[in-house]
Amino acid sequence: MSGLYDRVPKSEPSPAISGLAVPMSVCHGLPDTTPTHPIPVATLDNLTMDMKNLVKKIQDLSHLGIEDSKIMLPKICVVGDQSTGKSSLIEGISEIKVPRSEGTCTRCPLEINLSESDDTWKCVIHLSRRYIFDPSKRMKMPKKSEPLGPWIALGGQDDEHFITLDNKQDVKRAIMCAQLAILNPSTNSQDFLPGSADMEQPPQVKFSPNAVRLDISGSGLPNLSFYDLPGVISQTEQDNERYLVNLVENLVKDYVSQEHCIVLLTLPMTGDATNSSAARIVRDIKGAKERTLGVLTKPDRHPPDEAFDQWHEILDGSKFKLGHGYYVILNNPDPLVSHTQARKEEEIFFSSSLWTRDLAAFHDRFGTTQLQTALSDLLMRQILGSLPSIIAQIDEKSKAIDEELQTLPNPPTEDVQRILWAKTSDLERKIHELFDGTFGIENGSSQRKPLQEQWNKIVMDLQTALAKTRPILDVAAQKDNEDLAEIVDSDCEMKIVGVNMSTPKKRKSPATATSISEPSTPRRTLYSTSHFEGSKSTRISLQQLTELKIRSNTVGVPNQLDPRAIENLNKRSVEHWGKLMEIFLKATHSLVHGMLIEALEEEFAQYHQTGLYQELNRILKEFMSKLRHAHLQIAKDYCKPEREIPFTMAQGQHQVLMQKASNTLKARRLNARASCWLKIRGHDMGDERISEKIKKIQPEQLGPDRYSQELEMMASSLAYYDIASSRFLDVLCQSTHMKLFRACRASLVNTLRDDLEIFGDNGRARCLDLMTEDPERQHRRAQLLKEREKFSKAQEWLDSVRDSDVEMEDSDQTAFADIKEDW
C-alpha cells in the first residue's frame, strides 16, 4: 500500500512521525498555534504501521474491559444536541450509513472502531453491556448516587456478539436492530436479528447507557475509534419521562469528563451557537473545552440572507473558543449517495466563492478529509501523552491483584494435614516470640518484647493506683477548738491583744494558711494507660478512728490500745484491692488475647474466609476464657485473706515504716493544732508570718493530744499498707506469669491441634471440611483470577510498546491557549 514511506526520503523522518515526536500545540487550525511540522492533508491511512498498531492496542484494551477498573483510555466522543448533524458527521468519518429516522437512532451510545486491513471489508457488531435495568426506578429522577436513574452499573463489561456483516448496505438496518436489542433489556437479543425483528415494536426503554459496538475493518480505512453519544435533549414528549433529560445529560457528562477524552462538539450553522445544550455541558466541565474540537455542520442550510459574521468569529477563535478550534463539514444524507460521491459534492461546495474568498483563511479546516486528518493526529497525540500513565496504572493494578490473590490461595487438596501442622508450628513460634521477645535487627544482643513492654505499663499503673489509693488521715478535728480554748496563758493572751491592735499586715492566700492542717496532696502521677483512671484514695477522720477504736476495744483497761483496732483499720484500708485486681486482670488478659489474635490473623491470613479460621478463633477464645476464669478465681482466693486476715512477718520493716509514718503524722497533727490554737486567740491566719508563728509553738503549750492513740493506729496501718501492697503487686504479677503467660506459651497450640481434630483417623476429611471456602471467597478469587488474566494480557500487549521506538510524551495541558468564558 502507498503511504508516507513512499513519498518521504529514507534519510528524513516522516512528517507525520516528526509531528508526533516533538512537542506541539494541540489547538488545531488556530492562527497563533500553528504546528512546527504541519501534518499533510491526508487520511489516516498515511500513518506508519507502528502508529496503526498503537491505535489498535488502545482499541483492544478497551474491548478487554480495562476501563472497568477505572483506567480511562484515550477516546473520541461525538456530542451535540439532537438534530445537529451528528449522523452526517459519523457517516463522513466512518464511511457507513447510520439510522436517521426517529426511534432508535440516538437512543444509546454507538462505539465505532475503524481499522485498516488488507482483507475484505467486514463489520462485526457487539452489544456492550455495562449496566442492568431496574424497572422499580424507572420513573425516578437521577440523583448523585444514581446518576443514570434506573440503570445500575454491573462492575464489568459484558460483550455479546450480535452479527457479522460483509456488505456495507446491511449496516444501517443491523444498527437499528442492535439498538432495539439494547433498548429491550428483558428480551433475548437474538429476537432482534435482522430478518426476525419487529421494527415497529415499541422499545422497553427510551434511552440506554449500554452501547452498540461496531468493529469495522477494510482497505483504506483510518485507524480511529470514537463514540457517538445520544443527542442532548431539553424536553420530553411525556411529563412522566422528564427524568430522561437528566439521564442523557449525565451519560454525556460521564464521557466528556474523562481526562483522556477528545470531545467532538457538533454545532449546526442553522441557528445560534449560544443555544447549544451540549456546548453548555462542555463549558461546565473543568478542562473539557481544552480537549474539544468543534464541528460546524449543515453549512448548505445557512440562511442566505444572514451574514457569516458569527461563524467567521467562531472560526478565527474570537468567539466560543475551543482548545482544538473548529472544522466545517458537509455530508449528503441521501442513503443512495456513496461516500465517494458525498466527498466530491463536499469538495465542490467548499470551492464556491464564499468559502474560497470570504473564508479563505480557514480553507484547511473545510471538509471531512481534513477533519479525519486532524482527528487522527489528535488521537495519536492523546495516546502518546497518556500511555505512560496508562502503563503505570495497569502495572499498579496488576500488582494489587497479585497481592490480594496471595491472601486467597486455592485450598490445598493434598497433604493438608502436613500443611496445617506446619502452619500451627509457625504459629507456635510466633507465640514464643510474643512472650520471650525477638532479637532486634540492628543489635542482635538486644531483644524486643512488645507484649512485655505493654504489660509493664499496666503493672506500673497498678503500682501507681495502689499508691494513690493509700488512706489519707485528716489531722484536724472539731474537738480541737474545745481542747485548745481551755488552755490559759496570760502572757500569750497579752501578746495576742497586741497582735490584734497592730496594723494588719499583708495577707497571704487562704491556701497557705489551711495547708498546715491538711495533708500534703501527693504529686499527681499520670497513668500510662486508661485502665485505672478514676481510682481515688480514702480519707479517714480522727473521729472515725476514735469510733473504730471504741468498737474494737475488748481488753477493759482504760487508755490501752486494743490490737483489734489496728487490725480492723488494716482491713478497711485494703478493701478496695479487689476492684483494682479485677481491673488489672481484665487489662492483662485483653492485651494477651489481642496479641494472640493478631498472631493468628497474620499466620492464617489466607484462610480468613474458611471454617478453619473460624474454628481457630473459637478455640482460642474458649482457651483464653478458661484461663481468665481460673486466673480470676486464684486472684480472688488470694485477695480474700488479704482483706480478712491482715498479716506480715516483716516486723523490722514494719517498725521502720511505722516510725516514719508516725513522725509524719505527728508533725502534721502539731501544725493543725498550732494553727487552731492561734486562730482561737484571734491571730490573722492570712498574715504572711503565720507559718513562722506556727513553728514557734511547742507541744507543751498545746497540752496533751486526745488523739495520740489514733495517730499510733494510723501509723501502724500505713506501715502495713506499704508492706502488703508491695506483696499484693508481686503476687498478682507472679500469678500472671504462671497462670497466663506460661499457660499460653506451653498449651495453646496443642489445644488448637487437639480441638481441631485434624490428626485423628478422620483427620484428612476433617481438614478438607475446615478448609472449604465460603461462596463469597470463592467468587472473589475467581473474579481476581479473571482480572489478573485481563491485566496480564494488557501488559503483554503493552510490552511491545515499551520495547518499541515509539516516543511517548507526558500530557502537558500548558500548551492550550487561554480560553475565555464566552459561552
Coordinates of N, CA, C and O in Angstrom, one line a residue, residues 397-496:
K397 N -2.3 -1.8 39.2 CA -3.4 -2.6 39.4 C -3.1 -4.1 39.4 O -3.6 -4.9 40.2
S398 N -2.2 -4.5 38.5 CA -1.8 -5.9 38.4 C -1.1 -6.3 39.7 O -1.3 -7.4 40.2
K399 N -0.2 -5.5 40.2 CA 0.5 -5.7 41.5 C -0.5 -5.9 42.6 O -0.4 -6.8 43.4
A400 N -1.5 -5.0 42.7 CA -2.5 -5.1 43.8 C -3.3 -6.4 43.7 O -3.6 -7.0 44.7
I401 N -3.6 -6.8 42.5 CA -4.4 -8.1 42.3 C -3.5 -9.3 42.8 O -4.0 -10.2 43.5
D402 N -2.2 -9.3 42.4 CA -1.4 -10.4 42.8 C -1.2 -10.4 44.3 O -1.2 -11.5 44.9
E403 N -1.2 -9.2 45.0 CA -1.0 -9.2 46.4 C -2.3 -9.7 47.1 O -2.2 -10.4 48.1
E404 N -3.5 -9.4 46.6 CA -4.7 -9.9 47.1 C -4.9 -11.4 46.9 O -5.3 -12.1 47.8
L405 N -4.4 -11.8 45.7 CA -4.5 -13.3 45.4 C -3.6 -14.1 46.4 O -4.0 -15.3 46.7
Q406 N -2.6 -13.5 46.9 CA -1.7 -14.2 47.8 C -2.5 -14.5 49.1 O -2.1 -15.5 49.8
T407 N -3.4 -13.7 49.4 CA -4.2 -13.9 50.6 C -5.4 -14.8 50.3 O -6.2 -15.2 51.3
L408 N -5.6 -15.2 49.1 CA -6.7 -16.1 48.7 C -6.2 -17.2 47.8 O -6.7 -17.4 46.7
P409 N -5.3 -18.0 48.4 CA -4.8 -19.1 47.5 C -5.8 -20.2 47.4 O -6.8 -20.3 48.2
N410 N -5.7 -21.0 46.4 CA -6.6 -22.2 46.3 C -6.4 -23.1 47.5 O -5.3 -23.3 47.9
P411 N -7.5 -23.6 48.0 CA -7.4 -24.5 49.2 C -6.6 -25.8 48.8 O -6.8 -26.3 47.7
P412 N -5.7 -26.2 49.6 CA -4.9 -27.5 49.3 C -5.8 -28.7 49.2 O -6.8 -28.8 50.0
T413 N -5.5 -29.6 48.3 CA -6.3 -30.8 48.2 C -5.5 -32.0 48.6 O -6.0 -33.1 48.8
E414 N -4.2 -31.8 48.7 CA -3.3 -33.0 49.1 C -2.4 -32.5 50.2 O -2.0 -31.3 50.4
D415 N -2.0 -33.5 51.1 CA -1.1 -33.2 52.2 C -1.6 -32.1 53.1 O -0.8 -31.3 53.6
V416 N -2.9 -32.0 53.3 CA -3.5 -31.0 54.1 C -3.1 -31.1 55.5 O -2.9 -30.0 56.2
Q417 N -2.9 -32.3 56.1 CA -2.5 -32.4 57.5 C -1.1 -31.9 57.7 O -0.9 -31.2 58.7
R418 N -0.2 -32.2 56.8 CA 1.1 -31.7 56.9 C 1.1 -30.1 56.8 O 1.9 -29.5 57.6
I419 N 0.3 -29.6 55.9 CA 0.3 -28.1 55.8 C -0.2 -27.5 57.1 O 0.3 -26.5 57.5
L420 N -1.3 -28.0 57.6 CA -1.8 -27.5 58.9 C -0.9 -27.6 60.1 O -0.8 -26.8 60.9
W421 N -0.2 -28.8 60.1 CA 0.8 -29.0 61.2 C 1.9 -27.9 61.0 O 2.3 -27.3 62.0
A422 N 2.4 -27.6 59.8 CA 3.4 -26.6 59.6 C 2.9 -25.2 60.0 O 3.6 -24.4 60.6
K423 N 1.6 -24.9 59.6 CA 1.1 -23.6 60.0 C 0.9 -23.4 61.5 O 1.2 -22.4 62.0
T424 N 0.5 -24.5 62.2 CA 0.4 -24.4 63.6 C 1.7 -24.3 64.3 O 1.9 -23.7 65.3
S425 N 2.7 -24.9 63.7 CA 4.1 -24.8 64.2 C 4.6 -23.4 64.1 O 5.3 -22.9 64.9
D426 N 4.3 -22.8 62.9 CA 4.7 -21.4 62.7 C 4.0 -20.5 63.7 O 4.6 -19.5 64.2
L427 N 2.7 -20.8 64.0 CA 2.0 -20.0 65.0 C 2.6 -20.2 66.4 O 2.8 -19.2 67.1
E428 N 3.1 -21.4 66.7 CA 3.7 -21.6 68.0 C 5.0 -20.8 68.1 O 5.3 -20.3 69.2
R429 N 5.8 -20.7 67.0 CA 7.0 -19.9 67.0 C 6.6 -18.5 67.3 O 7.3 -17.8 68.1
K430 N 5.6 -18.0 66.6 CA 5.2 -16.6 66.8 C 4.8 -16.3 68.3 O 5.1 -15.3 68.9
I431 N 4.1 -17.3 68.9 CA 3.6 -17.2 70.3 C 4.8 -17.1 71.2 O 4.9 -16.3 72.2
H432 N 5.8 -18.0 70.9 CA 7.0 -18.0 71.8 C 7.8 -16.6 71.7 O 8.2 -16.1 72.7
E433 N 7.8 -16.1 70.4 CA 8.4 -14.8 70.2 C 7.6 -13.7 71.0 O 8.2 -12.7 71.5
L434 N 6.3 -13.9 71.0 CA 5.5 -12.9 71.7 C 5.8 -12.8 73.2 O 5.9 -11.7 73.7
F435 N 6.0 -14.0 73.8 CA 6.3 -14.0 75.2 C 7.7 -13.9 75.6 O 8.1 -13.4 76.7
D436 N 8.6 -14.4 74.7 CA 10.0 -14.4 75.0 C 10.8 -13.2 74.4 O 11.9 -12.9 74.8
G437 N 10.2 -12.6 73.4 CA 10.8 -11.5 72.7 C 11.5 -11.9 71.5 O 11.8 -13.1 71.3
T438 N 11.8 -11.0 70.6 CA 12.6 -11.3 69.4 C 13.8 -10.4 69.4 O 13.8 -9.3 69.8
F439 N 14.9 -11.0 68.8 CA 16.1 -10.2 68.7 C 16.0 -9.0 67.7 O 15.4 -9.2 66.6
G440 N 16.5 -7.9 68.1 CA 16.4 -6.7 67.2 C 17.3 -6.9 66.0 O 18.3 -7.6 66.0
I441 N 16.9 -6.2 64.9 CA 17.6 -6.3 63.7 C 19.0 -5.5 63.8 O 20.0 -6.0 63.3
E442 N 18.9 -4.3 64.4 CA 20.1 -3.5 64.5 C 21.1 -4.1 65.5 O 22.3 -4.0 65.3
N443 N 20.7 -4.6 66.6 CA 21.6 -5.1 67.6 C 21.1 -6.5 68.0 O 20.1 -6.7 68.7
G444 N 21.8 -7.5 67.6 CA 21.4 -8.9 67.8 C 21.4 -9.3 69.2 O 20.7 -10.3 69.6
S445 N 22.1 -8.5 70.1 CA 22.1 -8.9 71.5 C 20.9 -8.4 72.3 O 20.7 -8.8 73.4
S446 N 20.2 -7.4 71.7 CA 19.0 -6.9 72.4 C 17.8 -7.6 71.9 O 17.7 -8.0 70.8
Q447 N 16.8 -7.7 72.8 CA 15.5 -8.3 72.4 C 14.4 -7.3 72.5 O 14.3 -6.5 73.4
R448 N 13.5 -7.4 71.5 CA 12.2 -6.7 71.6 C 11.1 -7.5 72.2 O 10.9 -8.7 71.7
K449 N 10.5 -7.0 73.2 CA 9.4 -7.7 73.8 C 8.1 -6.9 73.8 O 7.8 -6.2 74.9
P450 N 7.4 -6.8 72.7 CA 6.3 -5.9 72.7 C 5.2 -6.2 73.7 O 4.6 -5.3 74.3
L451 N 5.0 -7.5 73.9 CA 4.0 -7.9 74.9 C 4.4 -7.4 76.3 O 3.7 -6.8 77.1
Q452 N 5.7 -7.8 76.6 CA 6.2 -7.4 78.0 C 6.2 -5.9 78.2 O 5.9 -5.4 79.2
E453 N 6.5 -5.2 77.1 CA 6.6 -3.7 77.2 C 5.2 -3.1 77.5 O 5.1 -2.2 78.3
Q454 N 4.2 -3.6 76.8 CA 2.8 -3.2 77.0 C 2.3 -3.6 78.4 O 1.7 -2.8 79.1
W455 N 2.7 -4.8 78.8 CA 2.2 -5.3 80.1 C 2.8 -4.5 81.2 O 2.2 -4.3 82.3
N456 N 4.1 -4.2 81.1 CA 4.8 -3.4 82.1 C 4.1 -2.1 82.4 O 4.1 -1.6 83.5
K457 N 3.5 -1.5 81.4 CA 2.8 -0.3 81.6 C 1.6 -0.5 82.5 O 1.3 0.3 83.3
I458 N 0.9 -1.6 82.3 CA -0.3 -2.0 83.1 C 0.2 -2.2 84.5 O -0.5 -1.8 85.5
V459 N 1.3 -2.9 84.7 CA 1.9 -3.2 86.0 C 2.2 -1.9 86.8 O 1.9 -1.7 87.9
M460 N 2.9 -1.0 86.1 CA 3.3 0.3 86.7 C 2.0 1.1 87.0 O 2.0 1.8 88.1
D461 N 1.0 1.0 86.2 CA -0.2 1.7 86.5 C -0.9 1.1 87.8 O -1.5 1.9 88.6
L462 N -0.8 -0.2 87.9 CA -1.4 -0.8 89.2 C -0.6 -0.3 90.4 O -1.2 0.0 91.4
Q463 N 0.7 -0.3 90.2 CA 1.5 0.2 91.3 C 1.2 1.7 91.7 O 1.1 2.0 92.9
T464 N 1.0 2.5 90.7 CA 0.6 3.9 90.9 C -0.8 4.0 91.5 O -1.0 4.8 92.5
A465 N -1.7 3.1 91.1 CA -3.0 3.1 91.7 C -3.0 2.7 93.1 O -3.8 3.3 94.0
L466 N -2.2 1.7 93.5 CA -2.1 1.3 94.9 C -1.5 2.5 95.8 O -2.0 2.7 96.9
A467 N -0.6 3.2 95.2 CA 0.0 4.4 96.0 C -1.1 5.5 96.1 O -1.2 6.1 97.1
K468 N -1.8 5.7 95.0 CA -2.8 6.8 95.0 C -4.0 6.5 95.9 O -4.7 7.5 96.4
T469 N -4.3 5.3 96.1 CA -5.5 4.9 96.9 C -5.1 4.6 98.4 O -5.9 4.1 99.1
R470 N -3.8 4.8 98.7 CA -3.4 4.7 100.1 C -4.2 5.7 101.0 O -4.4 6.8 100.7
P471 N -4.7 5.2 102.2 CA -5.6 6.0 103.0 C -4.9 7.3 103.4 O -3.6 7.3 103.7
I472 N -5.7 8.4 103.6 CA -5.1 9.7 104.0 C -5.9 10.1 105.3 O -7.1 10.0 105.3
L473 N -5.2 10.5 106.3 CA -5.8 10.9 107.5 C -6.0 12.5 107.5 O -5.0 13.2 107.3
D474 N -7.2 12.9 107.9 CA -7.4 14.3 108.1 C -7.0 14.6 109.5 O -7.7 14.2 110.5
V475 N -6.0 15.3 109.7 CA -5.4 15.5 111.1 C -6.0 16.6 111.9 O -5.8 16.8 113.1
A476 N -6.9 17.4 111.3 CA -7.7 18.4 112.0 C -9.0 17.8 112.6 O -9.6 16.9 111.9
A477 N -9.4 18.2 113.8 CA -10.6 17.6 114.4 C -11.4 18.8 115.0 O -10.9 19.8 115.4
Q478 N -12.7 18.5 115.0 CA -13.6 19.6 115.6 C -13.4 19.8 117.0 O -13.5 20.9 117.5
K479 N -13.0 18.8 117.8 CA -12.8 18.9 119.2 C -11.6 19.7 119.6 O -11.4 20.1 120.7
D480 N -10.7 20.0 118.6 CA -9.5 20.8 118.8 C -9.9 22.2 119.4 O -9.2 22.8 120.2
N481 N -11.0 22.7 118.9 CA -11.4 24.1 119.3 C -11.7 24.1 120.8 O -11.4 25.0 121.5
E482 N -12.4 23.0 121.3 CA -12.7 22.9 122.7 C -11.5 22.7 123.5 O -11.3 23.4 124.6
D483 N -10.6 21.8 123.1 CA -9.5 21.4 123.9 C -8.5 22.6 124.0 O -8.0 22.9 125.1
L484 N -8.2 23.3 122.9 CA -7.2 24.4 122.9 C -7.8 25.7 123.5 O -7.0 26.5 124.0
A485 N -9.1 25.8 123.6 CA -9.7 27.1 124.1 C -9.6 27.1 125.6 O -9.6 28.1 126.3
E486 N -9.4 25.9 126.3 CA -9.3 25.8 127.7 C -8.0 26.1 128.3 O -7.8 26.2 129.5
I487 N -6.9 26.2 127.4 CA -5.6 26.4 127.9 C -5.4 27.9 128.2 O -5.7 28.8 127.3
V488 N -5.0 28.3 129.4 CA -4.9 29.7 129.8 C -3.4 30.0 130.0 O -2.7 29.4 130.7
D489 N -3.0 31.1 129.2 CA -1.7 31.6 129.3 C -1.7 33.1 129.2 O -1.9 33.6 128.2
S490 N -1.6 33.7 130.4 CA -1.8 35.2 130.4 C -0.7 35.9 129.5 O -1.0 36.9 128.9
D491 N 0.5 35.4 129.6 CA 1.5 36.1 128.7 C 1.1 36.0 127.2 O 1.2 37.0 126.5
C492 N 0.6 34.8 126.9 CA 0.2 34.7 125.5 C -0.9 35.6 125.1 O -1.0 36.2 124.1
E493 N -1.9 35.7 126.1 CA -3.1 36.5 125.8 C -2.7 37.9 125.7 O -3.3 38.7 124.9
M494 N -1.7 38.4 126.5 CA -1.3 39.8 126.4 C -0.7 40.0 125.0 O -0.9 41.0 124.4
K495 N 0.1 39.0 124.6 CA 0.7 39.2 123.3 C -0.4 39.2 122.2 O -0.3 39.9 121.2
I496 N -1.4 38.4 122.4 CA -2.5 38.3 121.4 C -3.2 39.6 121.3 O -3.5 40.1 120.2

